[in-house]
Amino acid sequence: MPHLKTRKFVVLPAVAILALGSAGVANAAGPPPTLPGLGGYADLAVLTLAAPVIVHARVTRAVALPASSAAGVGTRSIRVHVDAALTDAILAPDAVPATIDYLADVAATGRGKAPALKGADVLLFLRRDGTQFQLSNARGQLGWSAATEATVRKILTEARSGTVPVITGIGNAFRVPGNVPGEAESQFFLNTEGGKPVSLVVLTRPGEAQRLSLALGDVIDDAADSIPHDTLRWYRLACFLPAMLPATIEADAELTADYAFVVKSLGPCGRTLP
């Protein structure tokens, strides 16, 4: 993984110094470029939850490195040395330098060149490596937008709240008939890190659409809550629950159908990052 370093500590090999002098990726006069973001909430959650440091910065210089200094880079990518000025530290346990520089692998243009990056606003997802930094993921450099930053901040807030448990599987499930024909309630008891009780509840009533809710606690009642998409609650369910009930749970056709309703209601995770 390419390393990020503060300008104060950078010591580049001779081949990289030559590149800085002859292969700069700079913009002509015009508006600053916009880097692509990620396609879905789940990938943004992966980056946000894994990165110890997250910053908003603006690229002041970008230099393409020669292939000899970019081992492991794909044929359609180019490794660039980027200088960036810190705009805001979104997540930073320790001090972050006002100016940082790092290496990033970017998709080549149609002409096989590095894209123009100077002036671009970026979100950087980082981790420390001693006194240096590196991107925490190969896709840890994103184009910044107010909406993306707001989503990152919301993920961090929800994660810190301690009210959104980490789901590790399904422990048990059962279905109970109601007081009238066709009425039933299925409960799926989830395994979580730390053992916090969490249940998914599927309510079936004649003449009404089935309803899925989430209950946090030992008692299942009307306090069971909804599961809005593109929230940390939804992500930890949609991306970590199995597609089918495990074989350890004795399930008849109706309970199996209710779990299929759970999976359908949550929808696809959409995650492309590991």
PDB file of C-alpha atoms in Angstrom, residues 88-200:
ATOM      1  CA  ASP A  88     -10.402  20.016   7.821  1.00  0.00           C
ATOM      2  CA  ALA A  89      -9.649  17.036  10.055  1.00  0.00           C
ATOM      3  CA  ILE A  90     -12.840  14.986  10.266  1.00  0.00           C
ATOM      4  CA  LEU A  91     -11.365  12.205  12.407  1.00  0.00           C
ATOM      5  CA  ALA A  92      -7.934  12.654  13.957  1.00  0.00           C
ATOM      6  CA  PRO A  93      -6.923  11.229  17.355  1.00  0.00           C
ATOM      7  CA  ASP A  94      -3.631  13.135  17.066  1.00  0.00           C
ATOM      8  CA  ALA A  95      -2.455  16.286  15.339  1.00  0.00           C
ATOM      9  CA  VAL A  96      -2.458  16.229  11.527  1.00  0.00           C
ATOM     10  CA  PRO A  97       0.054  18.376   9.601  1.00  0.00           C
ATOM     11  CA  ALA A  98      -1.297  21.361   7.683  1.00  0.00           C
ATOM     12  CA  THR A  99       0.378  20.032   4.538  1.00  0.00           C
ATOM     13  CA  ILE A 100       0.610  16.367   3.698  1.00  0.00           C
ATOM     14  CA  ASP A 101       1.934  14.339   0.819  1.00  0.00           C
ATOM     15  CA  TYR A 102       1.143  10.763  -0.106  1.00  0.00           C
ATOM     16  CA  LEU A 103       1.148   8.218  -2.896  1.00  0.00           C
ATOM     17  CA  ALA A 104      -2.045   7.133  -4.621  1.00  0.00           C
ATOM     18  CA  ASP A 105      -2.857   4.874  -7.541  1.00  0.00           C
ATOM     19  CA  VAL A 106      -5.289   6.562  -9.933  1.00  0.00           C
ATOM     20  CA  ALA A 107      -7.000   5.410 -13.101  1.00  0.00           C
ATOM     21  CA  ALA A 108      -5.184   6.502 -16.250  1.00  0.00           C
ATOM     22  CA  THR A 109      -6.922   8.702 -18.790  1.00  0.00           C
ATOM     23  CA  GLY A 110      -7.824   7.449 -22.251  1.00  0.00           C
ATOM     24  CA  ARG A 111      -4.384   8.596 -23.411  1.00  0.00           C
ATOM     25  CA  GLY A 112      -2.653   6.572 -20.716  1.00  0.00           C
ATOM     26  CA  LYS A 113      -1.714   9.650 -18.689  1.00  0.00           C
ATOM     27  CA  ALA A 114      -2.363  10.560 -15.067  1.00  0.00           C
ATOM     28  CA  PRO A 115      -5.502  12.671 -14.613  1.00  0.00           C
ATOM     29  CA  ALA A 116      -5.175  16.317 -13.665  1.00  0.00           C
ATOM     30  CA  LEU A 117      -5.537  16.538  -9.894  1.00  0.00           C
ATOM     31  CA  LYS A 118      -4.267  19.977  -8.898  1.00  0.00           C
ATOM     32  CA  GLY A 119      -7.009  21.943  -7.157  1.00  0.00           C
ATOM     33  CA  ALA A 120      -9.175  18.910  -6.496  1.00  0.00           C
ATOM     34  CA  ASP A 121     -10.877  18.602  -3.119  1.00  0.00           C
ATOM     35  CA  VAL A 122     -10.314  15.135  -1.682  1.00  0.00           C
ATOM     36  CA  LEU A 123     -11.409  13.021   1.236  1.00  0.00           C
ATOM     37  CA  LEU A 124      -8.493  10.942   2.515  1.00  0.00           C
ATOM     38  CA  PHE A 125      -8.932   7.809   4.612  1.00  0.00           C
ATOM     39  CA  LEU A 126      -5.616   7.204   6.375  1.00  0.00           C
ATOM     40  CA  ARG A 127      -3.744   5.182   8.938  1.00  0.00           C
ATOM     41  CA  ARG A 128      -0.460   5.837  10.694  1.00  0.00           C
ATOM     42  CA  ASP A 129       2.714   3.910   9.961  1.00  0.00           C
ATOM     43  CA  GLY A 130       5.132   5.157  12.575  1.00  0.00           C
ATOM     44  CA  THR A 131       5.641   8.863  11.935  1.00  0.00           C
ATOM     45  CA  GLN A 132       4.128   8.578   8.458  1.00  0.00           C
ATOM     46  CA  PHE A 133       0.681   7.980   7.034  1.00  0.00           C
ATOM     47  CA  GLN A 134      -0.686   5.808   4.278  1.00  0.00           C
ATOM     48  CA  LEU A 135      -4.048   5.447   2.611  1.00  0.00           C
ATOM     49  CA  SER A 136      -5.978   2.884   4.627  1.00  0.00           C
ATOM     50  CA  ASN A 137      -7.412   1.414   1.432  1.00  0.00           C
ATOM     51  CA  ALA A 138      -6.338   1.456  -2.201  1.00  0.00           C
ATOM     52  CA  ARG A 139      -9.488   3.516  -2.829  1.00  0.00           C
ATOM     53  CA  GLY A 140      -8.912   5.727   0.189  1.00  0.00           C
ATOM     54  CA  GLN A 141      -8.677   8.925  -1.882  1.00  0.00           C
ATOM     55  CA  LEU A 142     -12.150  10.129  -2.834  1.00  0.00           C
ATOM     56  CA  GLY A 143     -13.445  13.248  -4.456  1.00  0.00           C
ATOM     57  CA  TRP A 144     -14.848  15.509  -1.733  1.00  0.00           C
ATOM     58  CA  SER A 145     -18.409  16.759  -1.673  1.00  0.00           C
ATOM     59  CA  ALA A 146     -20.471  18.259   1.121  1.00  0.00           C
ATOM     60  CA  ALA A 147     -22.897  15.327   0.880  1.00  0.00           C
ATOM     61  CA  THR A 148     -20.134  12.710   1.113  1.00  0.00           C
ATOM     62  CA  GLU A 149     -18.544  14.428   4.098  1.00  0.00           C
ATOM     63  CA  ALA A 150     -21.943  14.668   5.799  1.00  0.00           C
ATOM     64  CA  THR A 151     -22.463  10.920   5.299  1.00  0.00           C
ATOM     65  CA  VAL A 152     -19.007  10.145   6.723  1.00  0.00           C
ATOM     66  CA  ARG A 153     -19.714  12.287   9.771  1.00  0.00           C
ATOM     67  CA  LYS A 154     -23.084  10.601  10.274  1.00  0.00           C
ATOM     68  CA  ILE A 155     -21.471   7.137  10.101  1.00  0.00           C
ATOM     69  CA  LEU A 156     -18.889   8.201  12.686  1.00  0.00           C
ATOM     70  CA  THR A 157     -21.568   9.626  14.974  1.00  0.00           C
ATOM     71  CA  GLU A 158     -23.684   6.464  14.764  1.00  0.00           C
ATOM     72  CA  ALA A 159     -20.640   4.251  15.360  1.00  0.00           C
ATOM     73  CA  ARG A 160     -19.604   6.236  18.429  1.00  0.00           C
ATOM     74  CA  SER A 161     -23.109   6.209  19.902  1.00  0.00           C
ATOM     75  CA  GLY A 162     -22.840   2.533  20.802  1.00  0.00           C
ATOM     76  CA  THR A 163     -26.493   2.044  19.833  1.00  0.00           C
ATOM     77  CA  VAL A 164     -25.799   0.285  16.519  1.00  0.00           C
ATOM     78  CA  PRO A 165     -24.523  -3.207  17.333  1.00  0.00           C
ATOM     79  CA  VAL A 166     -22.118  -5.142  15.132  1.00  0.00           C
ATOM     80  CA  ILE A 167     -24.026  -8.134  13.738  1.00  0.00           C
ATOM     81  CA  THR A 168     -22.202 -11.463  13.572  1.00  0.00           C
ATOM     82  CA  GLY A 169     -24.995 -13.897  12.672  1.00  0.00           C
ATOM     83  CA  ILE A 170     -28.350 -15.408  13.662  1.00  0.00           C
ATOM     84  CA  GLY A 171     -28.665 -17.327  16.904  1.00  0.00           C
ATOM     85  CA  ASN A 172     -32.294 -18.454  16.909  1.00  0.00           C
ATOM     86  CA  ALA A 173     -35.697 -17.819  15.365  1.00  0.00           C
ATOM     87  CA  PHE A 174     -39.335 -18.776  15.806  1.00  0.00           C
ATOM     88  CA  ARG A 175     -42.819 -17.931  14.512  1.00  0.00           C
ATOM     89  CA  VAL A 176     -45.871 -17.404  16.733  1.00  0.00           C
ATOM     90  CA  PRO A 177     -49.466 -17.400  15.371  1.00  0.00           C
ATOM     91  CA  GLY A 178     -51.629 -14.430  16.311  1.00  0.00           C
ATOM     92  CA  ASN A 179     -55.131 -14.186  17.736  1.00  0.00           C
ATOM     93  CA  VAL A 180     -56.866 -14.148  14.358  1.00  0.00           C
ATOM     94  CA  PRO A 181     -56.384 -16.446  11.354  1.00  0.00           C
ATOM     95  CA  GLY A 182     -53.501 -15.320   9.146  1.00  0.00           C
ATOM     96  CA  GLU A 183     -51.858 -13.229  11.864  1.00  0.00           C
ATOM     97  CA  ALA A 184     -48.326 -14.139  12.988  1.00  0.00           C
ATOM     98  CA  GLU A 185     -45.098 -12.715  14.318  1.00  0.00           C
ATOM     99  CA  SER A 186     -41.639 -14.068  13.475  1.00  0.00           C
ATOM    100  CA  GLN A 187     -38.618 -13.149  15.555  1.00  0.00           C
ATOM    101  CA  PHE A 188     -35.007 -13.597  14.501  1.00  0.00           C
ATOM    102  CA  PHE A 189     -32.533 -13.298  17.367  1.00  0.00           C
ATOM    103  CA  LEU A 190     -29.187 -11.977  16.161  1.00  0.00           C
ATOM    104  CA  ASN A 191     -25.691 -12.592  17.451  1.00  0.00           C
ATOM    105  CA  THR A 192     -23.716  -9.415  18.127  1.00  0.00           C
ATOM    106  CA  GLU A 193     -20.301  -8.366  19.308  1.00  0.00           C
ATOM    107  CA  GLY A 194     -20.564  -7.915  23.068  1.00  0.00           C
ATOM    108  CA  GLY A 195     -23.743  -9.995  23.253  1.00  0.00           C
ATOM    109  CA  LYS A 196     -26.203  -7.089  23.138  1.00  0.00           C
ATOM    110  CA  PRO A 197     -29.722  -8.459  22.475  1.00  0.00           C
ATOM    111  CA  VAL A 198     -31.001  -7.595  19.007  1.00  0.00           C
ATOM    112  CA  SER A 199     -34.020  -9.045  17.211  1.00  0.00           C
ATOM    113  CA  LEU A 200     -35.608  -8.659  13.810  1.00  0.00           C
TER     114      LEU A 200
END
